[in-house]
Short mmCIF file of C-alpha atoms in Angstrom, two decimals:
data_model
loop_
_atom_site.label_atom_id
_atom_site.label_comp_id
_atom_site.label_asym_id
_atom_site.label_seq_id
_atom_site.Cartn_x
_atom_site.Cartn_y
_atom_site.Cartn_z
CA UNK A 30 -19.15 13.48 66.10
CA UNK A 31 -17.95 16.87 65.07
CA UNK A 32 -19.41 20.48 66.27
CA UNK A 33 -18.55 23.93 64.53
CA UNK A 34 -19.47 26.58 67.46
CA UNK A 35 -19.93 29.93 65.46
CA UNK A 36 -19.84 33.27 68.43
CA UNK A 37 -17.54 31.20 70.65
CA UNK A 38 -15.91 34.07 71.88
CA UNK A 39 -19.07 36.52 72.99
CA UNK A 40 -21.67 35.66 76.16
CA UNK A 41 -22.98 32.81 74.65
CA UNK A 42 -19.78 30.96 73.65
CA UNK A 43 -17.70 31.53 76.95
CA UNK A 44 -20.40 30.18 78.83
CA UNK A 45 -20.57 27.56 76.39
CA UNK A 46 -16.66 26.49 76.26
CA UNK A 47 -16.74 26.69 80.32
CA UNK A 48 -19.78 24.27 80.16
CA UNK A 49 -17.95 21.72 77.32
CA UNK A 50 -14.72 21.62 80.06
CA UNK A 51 -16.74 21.23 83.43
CA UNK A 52 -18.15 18.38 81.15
CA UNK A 53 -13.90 16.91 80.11
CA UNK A 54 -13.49 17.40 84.04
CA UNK A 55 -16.19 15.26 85.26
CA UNK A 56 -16.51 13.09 82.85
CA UNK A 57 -13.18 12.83 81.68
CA UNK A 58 -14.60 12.66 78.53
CA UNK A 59 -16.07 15.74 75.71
CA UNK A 60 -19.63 15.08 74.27
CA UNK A 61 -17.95 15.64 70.54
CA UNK A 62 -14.69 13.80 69.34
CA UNK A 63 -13.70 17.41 67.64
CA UNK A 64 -15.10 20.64 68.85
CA UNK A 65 -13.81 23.67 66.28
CA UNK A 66 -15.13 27.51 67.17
CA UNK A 67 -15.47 30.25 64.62
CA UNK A 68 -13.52 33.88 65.32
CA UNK A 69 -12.68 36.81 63.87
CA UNK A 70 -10.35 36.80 65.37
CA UNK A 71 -9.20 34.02 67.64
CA UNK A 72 -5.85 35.62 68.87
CA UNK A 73 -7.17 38.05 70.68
CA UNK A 74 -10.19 36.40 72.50
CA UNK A 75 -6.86 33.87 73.55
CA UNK A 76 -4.79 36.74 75.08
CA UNK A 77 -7.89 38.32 76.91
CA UNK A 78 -8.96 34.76 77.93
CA UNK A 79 -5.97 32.48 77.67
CA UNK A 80 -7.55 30.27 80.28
CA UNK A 81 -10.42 29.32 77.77
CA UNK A 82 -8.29 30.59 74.68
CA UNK A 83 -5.74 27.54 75.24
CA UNK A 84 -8.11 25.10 76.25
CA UNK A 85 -6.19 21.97 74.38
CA UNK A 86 -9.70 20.71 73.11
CA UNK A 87 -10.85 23.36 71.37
CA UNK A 88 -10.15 23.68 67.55
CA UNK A 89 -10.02 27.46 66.69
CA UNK A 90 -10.36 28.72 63.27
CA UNK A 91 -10.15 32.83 61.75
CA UNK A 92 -13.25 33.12 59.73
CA UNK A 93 -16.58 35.49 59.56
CA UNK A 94 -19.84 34.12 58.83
CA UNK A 95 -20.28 37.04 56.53
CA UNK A 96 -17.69 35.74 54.99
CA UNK A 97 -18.31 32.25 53.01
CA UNK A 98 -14.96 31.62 51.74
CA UNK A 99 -13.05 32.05 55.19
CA UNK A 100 -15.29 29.36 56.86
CA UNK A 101 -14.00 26.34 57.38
CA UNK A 102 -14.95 24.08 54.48
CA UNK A 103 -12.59 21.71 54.65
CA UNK A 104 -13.88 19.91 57.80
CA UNK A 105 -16.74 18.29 58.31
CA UNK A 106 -19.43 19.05 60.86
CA UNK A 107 -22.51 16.73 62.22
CA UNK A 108 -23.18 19.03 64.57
CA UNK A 109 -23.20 23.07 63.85
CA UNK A 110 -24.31 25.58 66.73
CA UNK A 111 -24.69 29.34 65.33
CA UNK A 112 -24.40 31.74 67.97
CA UNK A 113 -22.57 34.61 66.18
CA UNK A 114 -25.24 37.08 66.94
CA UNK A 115 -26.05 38.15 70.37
CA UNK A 116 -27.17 41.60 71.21
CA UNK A 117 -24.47 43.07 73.27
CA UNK A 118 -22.61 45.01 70.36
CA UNK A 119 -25.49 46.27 68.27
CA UNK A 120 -25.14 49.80 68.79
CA UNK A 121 -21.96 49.95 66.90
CA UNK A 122 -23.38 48.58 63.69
CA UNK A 123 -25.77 50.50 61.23
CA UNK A 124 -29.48 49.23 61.33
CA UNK A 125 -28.75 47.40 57.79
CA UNK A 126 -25.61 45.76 58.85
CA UNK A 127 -27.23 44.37 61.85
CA UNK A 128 -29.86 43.11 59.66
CA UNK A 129 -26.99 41.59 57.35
CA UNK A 130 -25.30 40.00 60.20
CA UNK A 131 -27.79 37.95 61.20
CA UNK A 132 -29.85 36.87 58.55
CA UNK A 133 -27.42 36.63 55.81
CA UNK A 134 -25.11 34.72 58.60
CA UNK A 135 -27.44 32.85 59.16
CA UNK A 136 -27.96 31.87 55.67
CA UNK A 137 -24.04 31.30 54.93
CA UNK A 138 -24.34 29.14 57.64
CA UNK A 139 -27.19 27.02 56.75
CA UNK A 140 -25.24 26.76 53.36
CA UNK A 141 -21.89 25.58 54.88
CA UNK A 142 -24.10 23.22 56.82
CA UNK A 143 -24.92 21.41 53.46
CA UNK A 144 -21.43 21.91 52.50
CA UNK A 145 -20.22 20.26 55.16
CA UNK A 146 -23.05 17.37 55.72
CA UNK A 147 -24.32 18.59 58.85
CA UNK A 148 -26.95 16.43 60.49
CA UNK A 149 -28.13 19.55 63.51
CA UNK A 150 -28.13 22.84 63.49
CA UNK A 151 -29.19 25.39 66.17
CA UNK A 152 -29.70 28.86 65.60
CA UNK A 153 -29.59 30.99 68.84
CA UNK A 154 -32.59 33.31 68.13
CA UNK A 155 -34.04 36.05 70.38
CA UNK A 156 -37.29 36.51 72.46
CA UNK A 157 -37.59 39.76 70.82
CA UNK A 158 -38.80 37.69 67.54
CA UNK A 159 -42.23 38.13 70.09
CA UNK A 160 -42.59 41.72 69.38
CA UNK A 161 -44.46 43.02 72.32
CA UNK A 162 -45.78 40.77 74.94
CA UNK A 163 -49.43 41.60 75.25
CA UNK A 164 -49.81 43.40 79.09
CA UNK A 165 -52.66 40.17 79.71
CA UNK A 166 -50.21 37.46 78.59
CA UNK A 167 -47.65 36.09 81.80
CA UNK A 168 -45.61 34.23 79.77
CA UNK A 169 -44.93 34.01 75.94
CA UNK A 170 -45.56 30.52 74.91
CA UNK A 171 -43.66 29.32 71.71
CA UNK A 172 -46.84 28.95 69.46
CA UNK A 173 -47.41 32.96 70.22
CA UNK A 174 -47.21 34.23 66.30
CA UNK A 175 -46.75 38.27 67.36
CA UNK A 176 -43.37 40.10 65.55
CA UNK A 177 -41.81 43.34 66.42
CA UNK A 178 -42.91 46.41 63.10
CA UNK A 179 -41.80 45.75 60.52
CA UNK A 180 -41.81 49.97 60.00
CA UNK A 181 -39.72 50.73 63.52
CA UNK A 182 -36.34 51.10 63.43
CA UNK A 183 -35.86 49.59 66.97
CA UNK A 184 -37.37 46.28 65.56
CA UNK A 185 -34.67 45.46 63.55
CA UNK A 186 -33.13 42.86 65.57
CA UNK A 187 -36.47 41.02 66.17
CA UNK A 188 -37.51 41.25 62.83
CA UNK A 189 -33.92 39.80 61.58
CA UNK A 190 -34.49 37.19 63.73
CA UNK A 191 -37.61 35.91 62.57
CA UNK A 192 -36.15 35.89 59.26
CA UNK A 193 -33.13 33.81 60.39
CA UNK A 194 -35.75 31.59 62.25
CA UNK A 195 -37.80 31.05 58.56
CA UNK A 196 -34.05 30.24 56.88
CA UNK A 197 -33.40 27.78 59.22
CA UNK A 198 -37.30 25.94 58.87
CA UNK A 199 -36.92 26.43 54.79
CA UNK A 200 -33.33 24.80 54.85
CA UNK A 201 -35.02 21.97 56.87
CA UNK A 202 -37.59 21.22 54.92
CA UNK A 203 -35.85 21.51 51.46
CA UNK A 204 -32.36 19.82 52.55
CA UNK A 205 -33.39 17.35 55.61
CA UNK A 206 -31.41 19.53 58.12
CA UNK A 207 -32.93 19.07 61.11
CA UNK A 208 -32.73 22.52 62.44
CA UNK A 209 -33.90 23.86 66.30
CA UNK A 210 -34.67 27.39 67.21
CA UNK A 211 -33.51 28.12 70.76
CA UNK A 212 -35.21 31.68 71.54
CA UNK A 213 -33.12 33.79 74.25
CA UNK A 214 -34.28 35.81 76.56
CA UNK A 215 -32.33 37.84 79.85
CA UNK A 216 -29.44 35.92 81.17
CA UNK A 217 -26.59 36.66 84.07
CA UNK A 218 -23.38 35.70 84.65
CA UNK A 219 -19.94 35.49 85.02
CA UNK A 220 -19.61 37.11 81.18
CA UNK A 221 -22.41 39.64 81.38
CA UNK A 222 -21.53 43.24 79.93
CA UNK A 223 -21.69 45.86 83.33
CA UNK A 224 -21.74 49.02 80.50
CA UNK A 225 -24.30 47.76 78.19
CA UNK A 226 -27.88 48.14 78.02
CA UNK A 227 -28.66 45.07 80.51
CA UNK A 228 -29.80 46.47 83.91
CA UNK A 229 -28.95 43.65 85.90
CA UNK A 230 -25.34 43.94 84.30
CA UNK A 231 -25.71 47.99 85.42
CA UNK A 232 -27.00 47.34 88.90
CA UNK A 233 -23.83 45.05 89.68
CA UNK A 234 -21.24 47.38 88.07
CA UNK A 235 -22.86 50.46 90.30
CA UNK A 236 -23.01 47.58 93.54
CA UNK A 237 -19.52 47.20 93.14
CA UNK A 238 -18.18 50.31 92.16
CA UNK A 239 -20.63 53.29 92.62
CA UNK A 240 -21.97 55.35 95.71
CA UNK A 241 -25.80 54.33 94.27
CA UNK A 242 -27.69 51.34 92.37
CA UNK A 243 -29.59 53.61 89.99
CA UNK A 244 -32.86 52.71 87.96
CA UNK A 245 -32.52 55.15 85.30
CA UNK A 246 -36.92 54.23 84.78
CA UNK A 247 -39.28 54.28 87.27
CA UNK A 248 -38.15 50.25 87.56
CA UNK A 249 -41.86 48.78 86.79
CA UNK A 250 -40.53 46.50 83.48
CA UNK A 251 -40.45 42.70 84.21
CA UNK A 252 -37.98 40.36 83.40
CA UNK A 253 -36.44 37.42 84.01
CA UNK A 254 -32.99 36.17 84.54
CA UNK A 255 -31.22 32.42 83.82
CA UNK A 256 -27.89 31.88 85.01
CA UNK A 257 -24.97 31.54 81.85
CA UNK A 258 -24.36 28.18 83.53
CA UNK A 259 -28.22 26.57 82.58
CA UNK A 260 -27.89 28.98 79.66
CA UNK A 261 -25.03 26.37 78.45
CA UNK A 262 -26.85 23.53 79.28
CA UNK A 263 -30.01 24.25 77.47
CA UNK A 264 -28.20 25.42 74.33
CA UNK A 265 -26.09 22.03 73.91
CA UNK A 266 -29.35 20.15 75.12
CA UNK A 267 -31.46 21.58 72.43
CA UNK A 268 -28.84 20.81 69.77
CA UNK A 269 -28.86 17.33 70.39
CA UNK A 270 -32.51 16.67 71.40
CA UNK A 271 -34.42 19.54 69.89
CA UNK A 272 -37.29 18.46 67.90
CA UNK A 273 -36.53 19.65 64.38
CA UNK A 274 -38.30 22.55 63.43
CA UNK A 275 -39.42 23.14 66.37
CA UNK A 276 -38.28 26.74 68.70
CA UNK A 277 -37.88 26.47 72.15
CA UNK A 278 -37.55 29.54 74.56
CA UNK A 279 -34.76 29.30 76.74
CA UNK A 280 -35.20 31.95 79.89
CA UNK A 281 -36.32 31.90 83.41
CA UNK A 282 -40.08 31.99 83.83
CA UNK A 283 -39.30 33.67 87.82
CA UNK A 284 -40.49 37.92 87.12
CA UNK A 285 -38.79 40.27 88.94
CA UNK A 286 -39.41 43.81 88.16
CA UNK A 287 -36.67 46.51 87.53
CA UNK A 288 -37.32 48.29 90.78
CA UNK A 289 -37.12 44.79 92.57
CA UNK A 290 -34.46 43.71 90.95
CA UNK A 291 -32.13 46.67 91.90
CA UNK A 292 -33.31 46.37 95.06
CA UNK A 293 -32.19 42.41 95.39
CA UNK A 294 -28.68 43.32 93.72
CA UNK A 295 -28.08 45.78 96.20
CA UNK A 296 -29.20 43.55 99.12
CA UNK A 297 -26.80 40.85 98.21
CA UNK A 298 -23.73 42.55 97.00
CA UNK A 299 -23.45 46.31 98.65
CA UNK A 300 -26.12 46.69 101.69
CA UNK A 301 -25.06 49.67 102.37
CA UNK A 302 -25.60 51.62 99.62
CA UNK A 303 -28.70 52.83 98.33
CA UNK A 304 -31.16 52.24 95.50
CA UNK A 305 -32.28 55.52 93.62
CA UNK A 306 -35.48 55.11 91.20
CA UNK A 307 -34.93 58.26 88.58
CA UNK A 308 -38.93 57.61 88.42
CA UNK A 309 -38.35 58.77 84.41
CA UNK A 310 -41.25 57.09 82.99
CA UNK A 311 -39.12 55.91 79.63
CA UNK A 312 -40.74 52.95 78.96
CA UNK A 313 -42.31 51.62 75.89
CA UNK A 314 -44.64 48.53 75.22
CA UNK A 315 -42.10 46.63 73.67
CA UNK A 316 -40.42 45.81 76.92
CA UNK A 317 -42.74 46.39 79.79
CA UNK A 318 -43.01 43.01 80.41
CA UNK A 319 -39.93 39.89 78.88
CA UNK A 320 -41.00 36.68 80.17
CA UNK A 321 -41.00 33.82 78.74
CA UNK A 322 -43.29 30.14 79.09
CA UNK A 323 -40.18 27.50 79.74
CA UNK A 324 -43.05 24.92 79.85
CA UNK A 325 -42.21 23.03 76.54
CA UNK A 326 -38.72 22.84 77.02
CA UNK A 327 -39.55 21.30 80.64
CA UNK A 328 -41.55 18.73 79.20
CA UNK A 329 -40.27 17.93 76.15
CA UNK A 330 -36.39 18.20 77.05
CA UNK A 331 -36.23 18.06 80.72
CA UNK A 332 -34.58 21.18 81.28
CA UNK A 333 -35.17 23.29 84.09
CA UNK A 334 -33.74 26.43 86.06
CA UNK A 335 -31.30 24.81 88.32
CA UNK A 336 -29.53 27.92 89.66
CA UNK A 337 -31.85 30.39 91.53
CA UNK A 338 -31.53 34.38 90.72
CA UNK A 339 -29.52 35.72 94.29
CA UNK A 340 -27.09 32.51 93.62
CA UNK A 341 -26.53 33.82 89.96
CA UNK A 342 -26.10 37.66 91.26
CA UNK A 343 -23.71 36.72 93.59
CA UNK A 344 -21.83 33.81 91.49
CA UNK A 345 -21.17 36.66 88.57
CA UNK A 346 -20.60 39.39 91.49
CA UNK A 347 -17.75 37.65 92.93
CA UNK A 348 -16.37 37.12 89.16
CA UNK A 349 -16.46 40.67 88.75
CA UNK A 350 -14.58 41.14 91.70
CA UNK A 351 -11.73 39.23 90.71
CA UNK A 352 -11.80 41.09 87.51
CA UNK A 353 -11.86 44.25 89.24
CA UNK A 354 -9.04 43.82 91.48
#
C-alpha cells in the first residue's frame, strides 16, 4: 500500500510524520510499504526540520496542488491524505486565493486520485464548515447542516470548505472513491504557531516569554483543545476506517473558556506571573462557543482523547523551551 501525504510540512503533517515514526519504532514496521509527502518546497522544511526532513522513510516530492502538472503522476497511490490547507497562514493570502487554495486543491487532488487509482482519500476539512454554533447547542454533531454567509468576508474559509467537502462526496459517488471528511477543530502541540491567531498558542508564548498572559477579550469564548499526538492518530484512523462519505469531527469535546484557559496555562507553565483580561468585549457569534460532538467517531472508530489538556500544555511548553533556548 502506497500513501501521498499532501501539507506534510505544516501542523498537520509534522504531527503526522512524528506519528508514522513512533509507529517504525514500535513496531518496527510502517503502516504503508511507500509513504511520499507533497512540498513546495521540500528543501527547506528539511533544513528547518532535518530530524523529520531526513527521515529515510519518507518519499519527498516538489509539487503544489495548485499545480496539476508538478504532482506526482507517475506513482501510484491507494491511499491519498490531503492536508494542504490548514488555517495558520491565511492572512497572507487574498480572500479569492484562499478560496482557490482549497477548493480548487482539493479538486486537483480528487483528479490525481483517479489518475493515480486511489482507493481512500481524506480531506482534512474544518469545524468552521458549522458556521455559528447555535448559543443552545453543547456540541456540534456531524448531521448539524448550518454554514458560515455566504455574503461575509470572514466566511471564506468555512464556506471553501464546504465546497471541498461536496467535491470530495461528488467524486465518490461518480468515480467509486471512497472519500472521508475529517472536520478539525482547536488542537495543541509541539507544532502550534505562538504568533498566530490561536490563543492557547498566545498564552504559552507570553508564559514563557512575557511579564503577563494576556486575554486580549473579556476570555468568555469556549473551546476545546486535542493534543497533535491524537490529532495524528485520528487522521490516519479515519483514512483507513472512515466510512465513505461520511465526515467525522475530530476535536476534544472537554470546554474550557478563554478566561479559564489562560488561567490553566499560566498555572502550569509560569505561576508567577499574572493573567490580565483586557475585558474588550470583541467577540462575535461565530466563535463564542467551538465545540465539537466526538460521539460518532467514538463509536464508530474507537477513537478517543487519550492525552488530557494540562499534559498537552505542558508536553508543547517544554518543546517550546527547547526551541527557545
Amino acid at each position: 500500500m502506497s500513501l501521498l501525504i499532501t501539507g506534510g510540512t505544516g501542523f498537520f503533517g509534522r504531527a503526522l510524520i512524528r506519528h508514522l515514526e513512533s509507529q517504525r519504532i514500535s513496531h518496527g514496521t510502517l503502516p504503508y510499504a511507500r509513504i511520499t509527502i507533497l512540498s513546495r518546497n521540500p528543501e527547506r522544511f528539511r533544513a528547518q526540520y532535518p530530524s523529520l526532513g531526513e527521515l529515510p522513510w519518507i518519499h519527498w516530492h516538489a509539487g503544489d496542488v495548485l499545480v496539476p502538472d508538478s504532482l506526482p503522476r507517475q506513482q501510484r497511490y491507494e491511499y491519498i491524505l490531503h492536508a494542504a490547507t490548514d488555517s495558520t497562514d491565511s492572512a497572507a493570502m487574498t480572500p479569492l486565493k484562499q478560496y482557490d487554495q482549497i477548493a480548487q486543491g482539493t479538486e486537483n487532488m480528487l483528479q490525481f486520485a483517479l489518475h493515480c487509482g486511489a482507493r481512500r482519500f481524506l480531506l482534512t476539512s474544518s469545524g468552521g464548515a458549522y458556521g455559528p454554533q447555535p448559543a443552545d447547542m453543547l456540541e456540534i454533531p456531524e448531521s448539524y447542516n448550518g454554514m458560515p454567509s455566504p455574503l461575509a468576508l470572514g466566511s471564506v474559509y468555512g464556506i471553501a470548505k464546504r465546497q471541498a467537502e461536496h467535491l470530495c462526496f461528488l467524486y465518490g459517488r461518480q468515480y467509486g472513491i471512497e472519500t472521508v471528511i475529517a472536520r478539525c477543530f482547536a488542537f495543541v502541540g509541539e507544532d502550534l504557531a505562538l504568533n498566530a491567531h490561536f490563543a492557547i498558542g498566545n498564552f504559552i508564548r507570553d508564559a514563557l516569554t512575557a511579564d503577563a498572559i494576556t486575554v486580549s477579550g473579556d476570555g468568555s469564548p469556549l473551546r476545546s483543545y486535542l493534543d497533535q499526538r491524537d490529532l495524528s492518530h485520528w487522521l490516519l484512523t479515519m483514512l483507513s476506517t472512515g466510512d465513505a462519505g461520511h465526515a467525522y469531527n475530530v476535536g476534544s469535546n472537554q470546554a474550557i473558556s478563554i478566561r479559564d484557559l489562560a488561567h490553566k496555562v499560566r498555572d502550569l507553565i509560569a505561576p508567577e506571573k499574572p493573567v490580565r483580561v483586557l475585558g474588550e468585549n470583541i467577540l462575535s457569534t461565530y466563535r463564542n462557543r467551538y465545540i465539537p460532538c466526538i460521539t460518532k467517531a467514538q463509536k464508530e472508530l474507537g477513537l478517543n482523547v487519550s492525552i488530557t489538556l494540562d499534559a498537552a500544555i505542558q508536553y508543547a511548553s517544554n518543546a517550546k523551551v527547547t526551541i527557545l533556548s
